[in-house]
Structure formats: structure tokens, C-alpha cells
């Protein structure tokens, strides 16, 4: 009975969400949250109704990256997501916890419950896009999302160019296939650094490995994002780089977002 009720709730919510995009990677620190936040911001700048769910329970970073400083308010049984100035609705364990340095020490079932509640107990309302920012790997969090979402539109996989990152991507791709999560494509982040003084590009983590791997695995390659100090700074300031219309990197994110939109149309 309880399960049926939950199924109905999930159906009511998913009926209101037009497209769902899961951002993941086999590895930490490759720029998943940065990519998720910039895609969300770009879609929102194009006047879409966008939600961004931070599924990283141990290292939530979305509130900081998109400048969502408030706390979510609560109704009787539901939570209102935070809304950024640009209208992105977002929820994160980082916004719900008191500001301490205490880590969240939760085992699988608790994390799964939290993520489930982020879906069922949050007033998302009608959304054109709901984006899920996942922690690295193929553990409880991605599994929960895969189990909850009846028909996810797909996953965007983020990698950096070097082999230690690329080898984890094979696992992410296999995972997506196993849980019937369509693969929208692969993004190569931190791909080359253009020196602002001499204009020469140095491939700090290598370059081109993402495209090669996408070809090998027969998944679409969505594009490269360079190492750009402005990405890091904009993340620190809570104002994703796509908001800077003059930035070249911003244009890369726009192109990638266009491709994602087209692939899940
Ligand atoms: N292309 C890039 N150029 C410069 N800094 C980046 C780039 N992508 C991500 N970063 C920075 O690297 C750090 C890790 O990125 P983050 O998105 O949190 O990774 P993940 O979510 O995969 O752990 C952040 O400080 C972010 O600002
Ligand atoms: Mg992250």
C-alpha cells in the first residue's frame, strides 16, 4: 500500500517534469557540479523553468556554485526549494544542514531516503528541465535516481582528459546501460589551458582522450571545456560562467547545452 502511494506521488511529480538530465562521472573533482550548474543556468537564461537537485550528500557544492544562500522553507509535509535570483529551483543537503564542519556520516539507506525525499517531498512544480548533480561513481546515489525516475531522458557524463579519469568512464557507461539510463553524451572538461600572457595552449591533463573514448564506446561526444580560471572564480562567487556573455568558455557551455537539448528533444 505504502509503495503504491509512493509510486503515485512519483508519477504526479514526473508528470510535471518535462525533461530530466543526470550529470555523473566515475571520478571526483572533474567538474560535474560545475557542468550541472552551468547547464542549469544556461537553460534558465533561455527562459526555461529549471530545477537542480544536488544529490551529493557528502560533498554538496551546488548552493555555493549557483549562489543559493537561503534556507529552504517548509510546509506541513513538503519543502519549498530555494530559488536563485534567476529562478532556478534547487535543493541540497548543504542548504538543509546547520553551518558546521560536521560531516554527514550516513550509510546507503539513509542517503537513498534523503534523495528520494528530495524528489517526492520538494515542491518542484512544473519544470522544463530537472538536472541531477551526482557524486562520483556508481554507488547508492545514482542507483536511487535510476530507480526513482521512470523515464529519465538521459545522462551527461563528465571526464577530464587523462587516463586515470577516462578509465572510470567505462564503468559509468556500463552502469548507465545496466540501469537503462540513456547516454546523452560525454564532455571533456579541463581540456587544455590557454596562457593569458603568451596565448599558447598547454594540455595540462592531456587533450582529446574524451573524444577518443566516446568514439570507442560509441557514445556521442558533446564537446570540450578548457581549464579556465574564470570557471573556478565564478564558482566561488556563485555566478556560473555562462552568465558572462563575453567569455569564450561561456560559449562552449552554450554549445554543449544546445546539443543536449537537441539530443533529448
Ligand atoms: N574547466 C575548469 N577550469 C577551471 N576550474 C574548473 C573547471 N572545471 C571545474 N573547475 C573547478 O574545479 C573544482 C572541482 O569542480 P566540481 O565541479 O566541484 O567537480 P565535481 O563536482 O566533479 O567534484 C571546482 O573548484 C571548480 O570550480
Ligand atoms: Mg560535485
PDB file of C-alpha atoms and ligand atoms in Angstrom:
ATOM      1  CA  UNK A   1       0.000   0.000   0.000  1.00  0.00           C
ATOM      2  CA  UNK A   2       2.719   2.379   1.027  1.00  0.00           C
ATOM      3  CA  UNK A   3       4.706   1.526  -2.092  1.00  0.00           C
ATOM      4  CA  UNK A   4       1.660   2.203  -4.310  1.00  0.00           C
ATOM      5  CA  UNK A   5       1.174   5.586  -2.679  1.00  0.00           C
ATOM      6  CA  UNK A   6       4.818   6.432  -3.264  1.00  0.00           C
ATOM      7  CA  UNK A   7       4.550   5.301  -6.869  1.00  0.00           C
ATOM      8  CA  UNK A   8       1.581   7.609  -7.350  1.00  0.00           C
ATOM      9  CA  UNK A   9       3.482  10.526  -5.815  1.00  0.00           C
ATOM     10  CA  UNK A  10       6.431   9.899  -8.086  1.00  0.00           C
ATOM     11  CA  UNK A  11       4.128   9.730 -11.091  1.00  0.00           C
ATOM     12  CA  UNK A  12       2.448  13.019 -10.123  1.00  0.00           C
ATOM     13  CA  UNK A  13       5.857  14.673  -9.887  1.00  0.00           C
ATOM     14  CA  UNK A  14       7.373  13.204 -13.027  1.00  0.00           C
ATOM     15  CA  UNK A  15       4.265  14.233 -14.963  1.00  0.00           C
ATOM     16  CA  UNK A  16       5.180  17.836 -14.152  1.00  0.00           C
ATOM     17  CA  UNK A  17       8.792  17.474 -15.263  1.00  0.00           C
ATOM     18  CA  UNK A  18       9.322  17.683 -18.971  1.00  0.00           C
ATOM     19  CA  UNK A  19      12.979  16.581 -19.202  1.00  0.00           C
ATOM     20  CA  UNK A  20      15.364  15.063 -16.681  1.00  0.00           C
ATOM     21  CA  UNK A  21      19.136  15.133 -17.073  1.00  0.00           C
ATOM     22  CA  UNK A  22      21.560  13.265 -14.810  1.00  0.00           C
ATOM     23  CA  UNK A  23      25.144  14.579 -14.614  1.00  0.00           C
ATOM     24  CA  UNK A  24      27.647  11.981 -13.495  1.00  0.00           C
ATOM     25  CA  UNK A  25      31.213  10.711 -13.687  1.00  0.00           C
ATOM     26  CA  UNK A  26      33.338   7.895 -12.386  1.00  0.00           C
ATOM     27  CA  UNK A  27      35.671  10.336 -10.712  1.00  0.00           C
ATOM     28  CA  UNK A  28      35.567  13.241  -8.246  1.00  0.00           C
ATOM     29  CA  UNK A  29      36.744  16.754  -8.973  1.00  0.00           C
ATOM     30  CA  UNK A  30      36.316  16.525 -12.745  1.00  0.00           C
ATOM     31  CA  UNK A  31      33.721  19.299 -12.832  1.00  0.00           C
ATOM     32  CA  UNK A  32      30.359  17.519 -12.572  1.00  0.00           C
ATOM     33  CA  UNK A  33      28.812  20.163 -10.346  1.00  0.00           C
ATOM     34  CA  UNK A  34      30.282  22.952 -12.451  1.00  0.00           C
ATOM     35  CA  UNK A  35      28.824  21.403 -15.591  1.00  0.00           C
ATOM     36  CA  UNK A  36      25.444  20.756 -13.929  1.00  0.00           C
ATOM     37  CA  UNK A  37      25.258  24.343 -12.648  1.00  0.00           C
ATOM     38  CA  UNK A  38      26.249  25.894 -15.974  1.00  0.00           C
ATOM     39  CA  UNK A  39      23.806  23.790 -17.981  1.00  0.00           C
ATOM     40  CA  UNK A  40      21.063  24.671 -15.487  1.00  0.00           C
ATOM     41  CA  UNK A  41      21.931  28.364 -15.655  1.00  0.00           C
ATOM     42  CA  UNK A  42      22.101  28.377 -19.444  1.00  0.00           C
ATOM     43  CA  UNK A  43      18.694  26.690 -19.734  1.00  0.00           C
ATOM     44  CA  UNK A  44      17.293  29.133 -17.210  1.00  0.00           C
ATOM     45  CA  UNK A  45      18.785  32.087 -19.123  1.00  0.00           C
ATOM     46  CA  UNK A  46      16.873  30.776 -22.131  1.00  0.00           C
ATOM     47  CA  UNK A  47      13.661  31.248 -20.112  1.00  0.00           C
ATOM     48  CA  UNK A  48      13.134  27.600 -19.225  1.00  0.00           C
ATOM     49  CA  UNK A  49      11.812  26.559 -15.831  1.00  0.00           C
ATOM     50  CA  UNK A  50      14.746  24.703 -14.315  1.00  0.00           C
ATOM     51  CA  UNK A  51      15.309  22.611 -11.192  1.00  0.00           C
ATOM     52  CA  UNK A  52      18.718  21.480  -9.952  1.00  0.00           C
ATOM     53  CA  UNK A  53      18.913  18.677  -7.411  1.00  0.00           C
ATOM     54  CA  UNK A  54      22.200  18.266  -5.538  1.00  0.00           C
ATOM     55  CA  UNK A  55      22.460  14.518  -4.926  1.00  0.00           C
ATOM     56  CA  UNK A  56      25.922  14.779  -3.400  1.00  0.00           C
ATOM     57  CA  UNK A  57      25.229  14.124   0.269  1.00  0.00           C
ATOM     58  CA  UNK A  58      28.836  14.140   1.497  1.00  0.00           C
ATOM     59  CA  UNK A  59      30.181  16.962  -0.622  1.00  0.00           C
ATOM     60  CA  UNK A  60      27.276  19.213  -1.604  1.00  0.00           C
ATOM     61  CA  UNK A  61      28.523  22.128  -3.675  1.00  0.00           C
ATOM     62  CA  UNK A  62      25.562  23.335  -5.738  1.00  0.00           C
ATOM     63  CA  UNK A  63      24.334  26.047  -3.321  1.00  0.00           C
ATOM     64  CA  UNK A  64      27.779  27.678  -3.381  1.00  0.00           C
ATOM     65  CA  UNK A  65      28.234  27.366  -7.151  1.00  0.00           C
ATOM     66  CA  UNK A  66      24.878  28.879  -8.094  1.00  0.00           C
ATOM     67  CA  UNK A  67      24.704  31.373  -5.251  1.00  0.00           C
ATOM     68  CA  UNK A  68      21.733  29.881  -3.405  1.00  0.00           C
ATOM     69  CA  UNK A  69      22.327  31.263   0.065  1.00  0.00           C
ATOM     70  CA  UNK A  70      18.887  30.980   1.663  1.00  0.00           C
ATOM     71  CA  UNK A  71      17.446  28.053   3.579  1.00  0.00           C
ATOM     72  CA  UNK A  72      14.548  26.124   2.101  1.00  0.00           C
ATOM     73  CA  UNK A  73      11.217  26.810   3.853  1.00  0.00           C
ATOM     74  CA  UNK A  74       8.928  24.058   4.947  1.00  0.00           C
ATOM     75  CA  UNK A  75       5.204  23.486   4.616  1.00  0.00           C
ATOM     76  CA  UNK A  76       3.339  20.874   6.630  1.00  0.00           C
ATOM     77  CA  UNK A  77       4.631  17.912   4.682  1.00  0.00           C
ATOM     78  CA  UNK A  78       6.683  19.418   1.917  1.00  0.00           C
ATOM     79  CA  UNK A  79       9.785  21.543   1.392  1.00  0.00           C
ATOM     80  CA  UNK A  80       9.953  24.578  -0.873  1.00  0.00           C
ATOM     81  CA  UNK A  81      13.147  24.552  -2.914  1.00  0.00           C
ATOM     82  CA  UNK A  82      15.407  27.582  -2.827  1.00  0.00           C
ATOM     83  CA  UNK A  83      15.053  29.846  -5.827  1.00  0.00           C
ATOM     84  CA  UNK A  84      18.102  31.612  -7.193  1.00  0.00           C
ATOM     85  CA  UNK A  85      17.819  35.189  -8.476  1.00  0.00           C
ATOM     86  CA  UNK A  86      17.493  33.790 -11.970  1.00  0.00           C
ATOM     87  CA  UNK A  87      14.690  31.447 -10.909  1.00  0.00           C
ATOM     88  CA  UNK A  88      16.461  28.080 -10.721  1.00  0.00           C
ATOM     89  CA  UNK A  89      14.814  25.906  -8.092  1.00  0.00           C
ATOM     90  CA  UNK A  90      17.330  23.941  -6.103  1.00  0.00           C
ATOM     91  CA  UNK A  91      17.653  21.613  -3.148  1.00  0.00           C
ATOM     92  CA  UNK A  92      20.782  20.356  -1.409  1.00  0.00           C
ATOM     93  CA  UNK A  93      21.691  18.758   1.879  1.00  0.00           C
ATOM     94  CA  UNK A  94      24.113  21.691   2.137  1.00  0.00           C
ATOM     95  CA  UNK A  95      21.189  24.110   2.488  1.00  0.00           C
ATOM     96  CA  UNK A  96      19.315  21.978   4.995  1.00  0.00           C
ATOM     97  CA  UNK A  97      22.105  21.382   7.460  1.00  0.00           C
ATOM     98  CA  UNK A  98      23.274  23.866  10.050  1.00  0.00           C
ATOM     99  CA  UNK A  99      26.503  25.559   9.018  1.00  0.00           C
ATOM    100  CA  UNK A 100      29.051  23.445  10.839  1.00  0.00           C
ATOM    101  CA  UNK A 101      32.088  21.474   9.811  1.00  0.00           C
ATOM    102  CA  UNK A 102      30.394  18.267  10.866  1.00  0.00           C
ATOM    103  CA  UNK A 103      30.412  15.702   8.067  1.00  0.00           C
ATOM    104  CA  UNK A 104      27.252  13.830   7.127  1.00  0.00           C
ATOM    105  CA  UNK A 105      28.017  10.261   8.206  1.00  0.00           C
ATOM    106  CA  UNK A 106      25.229   8.249   6.643  1.00  0.00           C
ATOM    107  CA  UNK A 107      25.083   4.769   5.277  1.00  0.00           C
ATOM    108  CA  UNK A 108      23.404   3.834   1.998  1.00  0.00           C
ATOM    109  CA  UNK A 109      19.758   3.521   3.111  1.00  0.00           C
ATOM    110  CA  UNK A 110      19.736   6.971   4.748  1.00  0.00           C
ATOM    111  CA  UNK A 111      21.266   8.602   1.699  1.00  0.00           C
ATOM    112  CA  UNK A 112      18.807   6.829  -0.551  1.00  0.00           C
ATOM    113  CA  UNK A 113      15.934   8.048   1.618  1.00  0.00           C
ATOM    114  CA  UNK A 114      17.216  11.620   1.512  1.00  0.00           C
ATOM    115  CA  UNK A 115      17.479  11.602  -2.268  1.00  0.00           C
ATOM    116  CA  UNK A 116      14.051  10.040  -2.573  1.00  0.00           C
ATOM    117  CA  UNK A 117      12.667  12.817  -0.393  1.00  0.00           C
ATOM    118  CA  UNK A 118      14.424  15.453  -2.483  1.00  0.00           C
ATOM    119  CA  UNK A 119      12.230  14.152  -5.233  1.00  0.00           C
ATOM    120  CA  UNK A 120       8.926  13.360  -3.532  1.00  0.00           C
ATOM    121  CA  UNK A 121       8.774  15.947  -0.722  1.00  0.00           C
ATOM    122  CA  UNK A 122      10.033  19.033  -2.547  1.00  0.00           C
ATOM    123  CA  UNK A 123       7.606  21.373  -4.299  1.00  0.00           C
ATOM    124  CA  UNK A 124       9.273  21.381  -7.680  1.00  0.00           C
ATOM    125  CA  UNK A 125       6.152  22.476  -9.514  1.00  0.00           C
ATOM    126  CA  UNK A 126       6.131  22.438 -13.288  1.00  0.00           C
ATOM    127  CA  UNK A 127       9.633  22.221 -14.753  1.00  0.00           C
ATOM    128  CA  UNK A 128      11.002  22.195 -18.280  1.00  0.00           C
ATOM    129  CA  UNK A 129      14.218  20.583 -17.029  1.00  0.00           C
ATOM    130  CA  UNK A 130      15.268  18.894 -13.801  1.00  0.00           C
ATOM    131  CA  UNK A 131      19.006  18.380 -13.521  1.00  0.00           C
ATOM    132  CA  UNK A 132      20.589  15.949 -11.084  1.00  0.00           C
ATOM    133  CA  UNK A 133      24.136  16.580  -9.885  1.00  0.00           C
ATOM    134  CA  UNK A 134      25.585  13.296  -8.673  1.00  0.00           C
ATOM    135  CA  UNK A 135      28.603  12.417  -6.532  1.00  0.00           C
ATOM    136  CA  UNK A 136      31.365  10.428  -8.271  1.00  0.00           C
ATOM    137  CA  UNK A 137      30.959   6.760  -9.025  1.00  0.00           C
ATOM    138  CA  UNK A 138      28.165   4.271  -9.344  1.00  0.00           C
ATOM    139  CA  UNK A 139      27.012   3.904  -5.737  1.00  0.00           C
ATOM    140  CA  UNK A 140      23.797   4.481  -3.813  1.00  0.00           C
ATOM    141  CA  UNK A 141      23.023   7.951  -5.134  1.00  0.00           C
ATOM    142  CA  UNK A 142      22.984   7.228  -8.884  1.00  0.00           C
ATOM    143  CA  UNK A 143      21.225   3.952  -8.194  1.00  0.00           C
ATOM    144  CA  UNK A 144      18.473   5.733  -6.270  1.00  0.00           C
ATOM    145  CA  UNK A 145      17.957   8.226  -9.075  1.00  0.00           C
ATOM    146  CA  UNK A 146      17.860   5.432 -11.628  1.00  0.00           C
ATOM    147  CA  UNK A 147      15.272   3.607  -9.536  1.00  0.00           C
ATOM    148  CA  UNK A 148      13.063   6.632  -8.891  1.00  0.00           C
ATOM    149  CA  UNK A 149      12.966   8.153 -12.357  1.00  0.00           C
ATOM    150  CA  UNK A 150      10.588   6.138 -14.514  1.00  0.00           C
ATOM    151  CA  UNK A 151      11.788   7.544 -17.840  1.00  0.00           C
ATOM    152  CA  UNK A 152      14.942   9.608 -17.447  1.00  0.00           C
ATOM    153  CA  UNK A 153      15.874  11.495 -20.591  1.00  0.00           C
ATOM    154  CA  UNK A 154      19.493  10.674 -20.097  1.00  0.00           C
ATOM    155  CA  UNK A 155      22.861  11.196 -18.555  1.00  0.00           C
ATOM    156  CA  UNK A 156      25.667  13.583 -19.354  1.00  0.00           C
ATOM    157  CA  UNK A 157      28.997  12.059 -18.358  1.00  0.00           C
ATOM    158  CA  UNK A 158      31.882  14.354 -17.437  1.00  0.00           C
ATOM    159  CA  UNK A 159      35.545  13.423 -17.667  1.00  0.00           C
ATOM    160  CA  UNK A 160      38.939  15.080 -17.704  1.00  0.00           C
ATOM    161  CA  UNK A 161      41.370  14.080 -20.465  1.00  0.00           C
ATOM    162  CA  UNK A 162      43.837  11.904 -18.575  1.00  0.00           C
ATOM    163  CA  UNK A 163      43.717   8.128 -18.434  1.00  0.00           C
ATOM    164  CA  UNK A 164      43.008   7.885 -14.665  1.00  0.00           C
ATOM    165  CA  UNK A 165      39.741   9.693 -15.278  1.00  0.00           C
ATOM    166  CA  UNK A 166      38.930   8.056 -18.585  1.00  0.00           C
ATOM    167  CA  UNK A 167      39.183   4.539 -17.213  1.00  0.00           C
ATOM    168  CA  UNK A 168      36.398   5.285 -14.711  1.00  0.00           C
ATOM    169  CA  UNK A 169      34.134   6.437 -17.544  1.00  0.00           C
ATOM    170  CA  UNK A 170      33.874   2.939 -18.946  1.00  0.00           C
ATOM    171  CA  UNK A 171      32.291   1.975 -15.617  1.00  0.00           C
ATOM    172  CA  UNK A 172      29.865   4.909 -15.714  1.00  0.00           C
ATOM    173  CA  UNK A 173      28.813   3.957 -19.229  1.00  0.00           C
ATOM    174  CA  UNK A 174      28.274   0.305 -18.247  1.00  0.00           C
ATOM    175  CA  UNK A 175      26.303   1.455 -15.201  1.00  0.00           C
ATOM    176  CA  UNK A 176      24.056   3.664 -17.322  1.00  0.00           C
ATOM    177  CA  UNK A 177      23.414   0.794 -19.708  1.00  0.00           C
ATOM    178  CA  UNK A 178      22.596  -1.584 -16.855  1.00  0.00           C
ATOM    179  CA  UNK A 179      20.035   0.749 -15.278  1.00  0.00           C
ATOM    180  CA  UNK A 180      18.527   1.835 -18.621  1.00  0.00           C
ATOM    181  CA  UNK A 181      19.737   5.396 -18.380  1.00  0.00           C
ATOM    182  CA  UNK A 182      20.153   6.666 -21.938  1.00  0.00           C
ATOM    183  CA  UNK A 183      23.542   8.293 -22.556  1.00  0.00           C
ATOM    184  CA  UNK A 184      23.234  11.828 -23.914  1.00  0.00           C
ATOM    185  CA  UNK A 185      26.990  12.136 -24.287  1.00  0.00           C
ATOM    186  CA  UNK A 186      30.423  12.765 -22.851  1.00  0.00           C
ATOM    187  CA  UNK A 187      32.023  16.124 -22.006  1.00  0.00           C
ATOM    188  CA  UNK A 188      35.806  16.547 -21.723  1.00  0.00           C
ATOM    189  CA  UNK A 189      36.422  19.155 -19.035  1.00  0.00           C
ATOM    190  CA  UNK A 190      39.724  20.814 -18.064  1.00  0.00           C
ATOM    191  CA  UNK A 191      40.885  20.236 -21.606  1.00  0.00           C
ATOM    192  CA  UNK A 192      43.916  22.459 -22.185  1.00  0.00           C
ATOM    193  CA  UNK A 193      44.896  25.771 -20.644  1.00  0.00           C
ATOM    194  CA  UNK A 194      45.432  28.858 -22.753  1.00  0.00           C
ATOM    195  CA  UNK A 195      48.055  31.101 -21.165  1.00  0.00           C
ATOM    196  CA  UNK A 196      46.606  34.618 -20.943  1.00  0.00           C
ATOM    197  CA  UNK A 197      50.120  36.082 -21.381  1.00  0.00           C
ATOM    198  CA  UNK A 198      51.554  34.180 -24.352  1.00  0.00           C
ATOM    199  CA  UNK A 199      48.237  32.760 -25.716  1.00  0.00           C
ATOM    200  CA  UNK A 200      49.829  29.341 -26.022  1.00  0.00           C
ATOM    201  CA  UNK A 201      47.738  26.319 -25.038  1.00  0.00           C
ATOM    202  CA  UNK A 202      49.229  23.798 -22.632  1.00  0.00           C
ATOM    203  CA  UNK A 203      47.430  20.472 -22.247  1.00  0.00           C
ATOM    204  CA  UNK A 204      47.930  20.102 -18.514  1.00  0.00           C
ATOM    205  CA  UNK A 205      45.836  16.919 -18.247  1.00  0.00           C
ATOM    206  CA  UNK A 206      46.268  15.964 -21.894  1.00  0.00           C
ATOM    207  CA  UNK A 207      43.664  16.546 -24.552  1.00  0.00           C
ATOM    208  CA  UNK A 208      41.432  14.578 -26.896  1.00  0.00           C
ATOM    209  CA  UNK A 209      41.132  11.481 -24.683  1.00  0.00           C
ATOM    210  CA  UNK A 210      37.418  12.153 -24.161  1.00  0.00           C
ATOM    211  CA  UNK A 211      36.606  12.247 -27.844  1.00  0.00           C
ATOM    212  CA  UNK A 212      38.631   9.125 -28.500  1.00  0.00           C
ATOM    213  CA  UNK A 213      36.896   7.258 -25.698  1.00  0.00           C
ATOM    214  CA  UNK A 214      33.457   8.425 -26.877  1.00  0.00           C
ATOM    215  CA  UNK A 215      34.257   7.019 -30.319  1.00  0.00           C
ATOM    216  CA  UNK A 216      35.461   3.755 -28.816  1.00  0.00           C
ATOM    217  CA  UNK A 217      32.385   3.383 -26.609  1.00  0.00           C
ATOM    218  CA  UNK A 218      30.084   4.567 -29.391  1.00  0.00           C
ATOM    219  CA  UNK A 219      28.545   7.347 -27.351  1.00  0.00           C
ATOM    220  CA  UNK A 220      28.103  10.973 -28.515  1.00  0.00           C
ATOM    221  CA  UNK A 221      30.877  13.442 -27.727  1.00  0.00           C
ATOM    222  CA  UNK A 222      29.364  16.755 -26.614  1.00  0.00           C
ATOM    223  CA  UNK A 223      32.484  18.904 -26.576  1.00  0.00           C
ATOM    224  CA  UNK A 224      35.461  20.199 -24.622  1.00  0.00           C
ATOM    225  CA  UNK A 225      35.659  22.805 -21.881  1.00  0.00           C
ATOM    226  CA  UNK A 226      39.128  24.278 -21.276  1.00  0.00           C
ATOM    227  CA  UNK A 227      40.803  24.819 -17.936  1.00  0.00           C
ATOM    228  CA  UNK A 228      39.796  28.407 -17.286  1.00  0.00           C
ATOM    229  CA  UNK A 229      40.470  30.252 -14.020  1.00  0.00           C
ATOM    230  CA  UNK A 230      37.220  32.158 -14.566  1.00  0.00           C
ATOM    231  CA  UNK A 231      35.257  28.903 -14.202  1.00  0.00           C
ATOM    232  CA  UNK A 232      36.747  28.393 -10.775  1.00  0.00           C
ATOM    233  CA  UNK A 233      36.278  32.045  -9.751  1.00  0.00           C
ATOM    234  CA  UNK A 234      32.685  32.162 -10.985  1.00  0.00           C
ATOM    235  CA  UNK A 235      32.022  29.013  -8.984  1.00  0.00           C
ATOM    236  CA  UNK A 236      33.434  30.606  -5.858  1.00  0.00           C
ATOM    237  CA  UNK A 237      31.253  33.657  -6.423  1.00  0.00           C
ATOM    238  CA  UNK A 238      28.070  31.724  -7.073  1.00  0.00           C
ATOM    239  CA  UNK A 239      27.685  33.148 -10.555  1.00  0.00           C
ATOM    240  CA  UNK A 240      28.267  30.442 -13.200  1.00  0.00           C
ATOM    241  CA  UNK A 241      30.421  31.437 -16.164  1.00  0.00           C
ATOM    242  CA  UNK A 242      27.538  31.157 -18.683  1.00  0.00           C
ATOM    243  CA  UNK A 243      26.306  34.431 -17.212  1.00  0.00           C
ATOM    244  CA  UNK A 244      29.377  36.149 -18.655  1.00  0.00           C
ATOM    245  CA  UNK A 245      28.375  36.599 -22.267  1.00  0.00           C
ATOM    246  CA  UNK A 246      31.864  37.826 -23.227  1.00  0.00           C
ATOM    247  CA  UNK A 247      33.639  34.661 -22.149  1.00  0.00           C
ATOM    248  CA  UNK A 248      34.693  32.133 -24.811  1.00  0.00           C
ATOM    249  CA  UNK A 249      34.259  29.314 -22.323  1.00  0.00           C
ATOM    250  CA  UNK A 250      30.719  30.501 -21.730  1.00  0.00           C
ATOM    251  CA  UNK A 251      30.053  29.990 -25.447  1.00  0.00           C
ATOM    252  CA  UNK A 252      31.389  26.415 -25.168  1.00  0.00           C
ATOM    253  CA  UNK A 253      28.864  25.718 -22.431  1.00  0.00           C
ATOM    254  CA  UNK A 254      26.109  27.240 -24.565  1.00  0.00           C
ATOM    255  CA  UNK A 255      27.029  24.991 -27.490  1.00  0.00           C
ATOM    256  CA  UNK A 256      27.063  21.927 -25.270  1.00  0.00           C
ATOM    257  CA  UNK A 257      23.687  22.869 -23.787  1.00  0.00           C
ATOM    258  CA  UNK A 258      22.253  23.240 -27.307  1.00  0.00           C
ATOM    259  CA  UNK A 259      23.458  19.770 -28.171  1.00  0.00           C
ATOM    260  CA  UNK A 260      21.950  18.301 -25.018  1.00  0.00           C
ATOM    261  CA  UNK A 261      18.607  19.973 -25.779  1.00  0.00           C
ATOM    262  CA  UNK A 262      18.634  18.622 -29.316  1.00  0.00           C
ATOM    263  CA  UNK A 263      19.542  15.108 -28.266  1.00  0.00           C
ATOM    264  CA  UNK A 264      16.641  14.801 -25.827  1.00  0.00           C
ATOM    265  CA  UNK A 265      14.065  16.764 -27.829  1.00  0.00           C
TER     266      UNK A 265
HETATM  267  N1  LIG B   1      37.236  23.830 -16.679  1.00  0.00           N
HETATM  268  C1  LIG B   1      37.590  24.258 -15.464  1.00  0.00           C
HETATM  269  N2  LIG B   1      38.549  25.200 -15.317  1.00  0.00           N
HETATM  270  C2  LIG B   1      38.926  25.628 -14.085  1.00  0.00           C
HETATM  271  N3  LIG B   1      38.403  25.173 -12.940  1.00  0.00           N
HETATM  272  C3  LIG B   1      37.439  24.221 -13.026  1.00  0.00           C
HETATM  273  C4  LIG B   1      36.973  23.717 -14.284  1.00  0.00           C
HETATM  274  N4  LIG B   1      36.004  22.809 -14.040  1.00  0.00           N
HETATM  275  C5  LIG B   1      35.870  22.735 -12.698  1.00  0.00           C
HETATM  276  N5  LIG B   1      36.725  23.575 -12.090  1.00  0.00           N
HETATM  277  C6  LIG B   1      36.928  23.756 -10.645  1.00  0.00           C
HETATM  278  O1  LIG B   1      37.366  22.511 -10.124  1.00  0.00           O
HETATM  279  C7  LIG B   1      36.806  22.270  -8.850  1.00  0.00           C
HETATM  280  C8  LIG B   1      36.031  20.962  -8.860  1.00  0.00           C
HETATM  281  O2  LIG B   1      34.897  21.107  -9.711  1.00  0.00           O
HETATM  282  P1  LIG B   1      33.488  20.472  -9.332  1.00  0.00           P
HETATM  283  O3  LIG B   1      32.506  20.923 -10.364  1.00  0.00           O
HETATM  284  O4  LIG B   1      33.142  20.719  -7.912  1.00  0.00           O
HETATM  285  O5  LIG B   1      33.829  18.928  -9.563  1.00  0.00           O
HETATM  286  P2  LIG B   1      32.996  17.610  -9.147  1.00  0.00           P
HETATM  287  O6  LIG B   1      31.574  18.003  -8.961  1.00  0.00           O
HETATM  288  O7  LIG B   1      33.205  16.670 -10.292  1.00  0.00           O
HETATM  289  O8  LIG B   1      33.623  17.090  -7.906  1.00  0.00           O
HETATM  290  C9  LIG B   1      35.948  23.485  -8.535  1.00  0.00           C
HETATM  291  O9  LIG B   1      36.701  24.392  -7.780  1.00  0.00           O
HETATM  292  C10 LIG B   1      35.648  24.091  -9.902  1.00  0.00           C
HETATM  293  O10 LIG B   1      35.442  25.478  -9.861  1.00  0.00           O
HETATM  294 MG1  LIG B   2      30.288  17.772  -7.337  1.00  0.00          MG
END
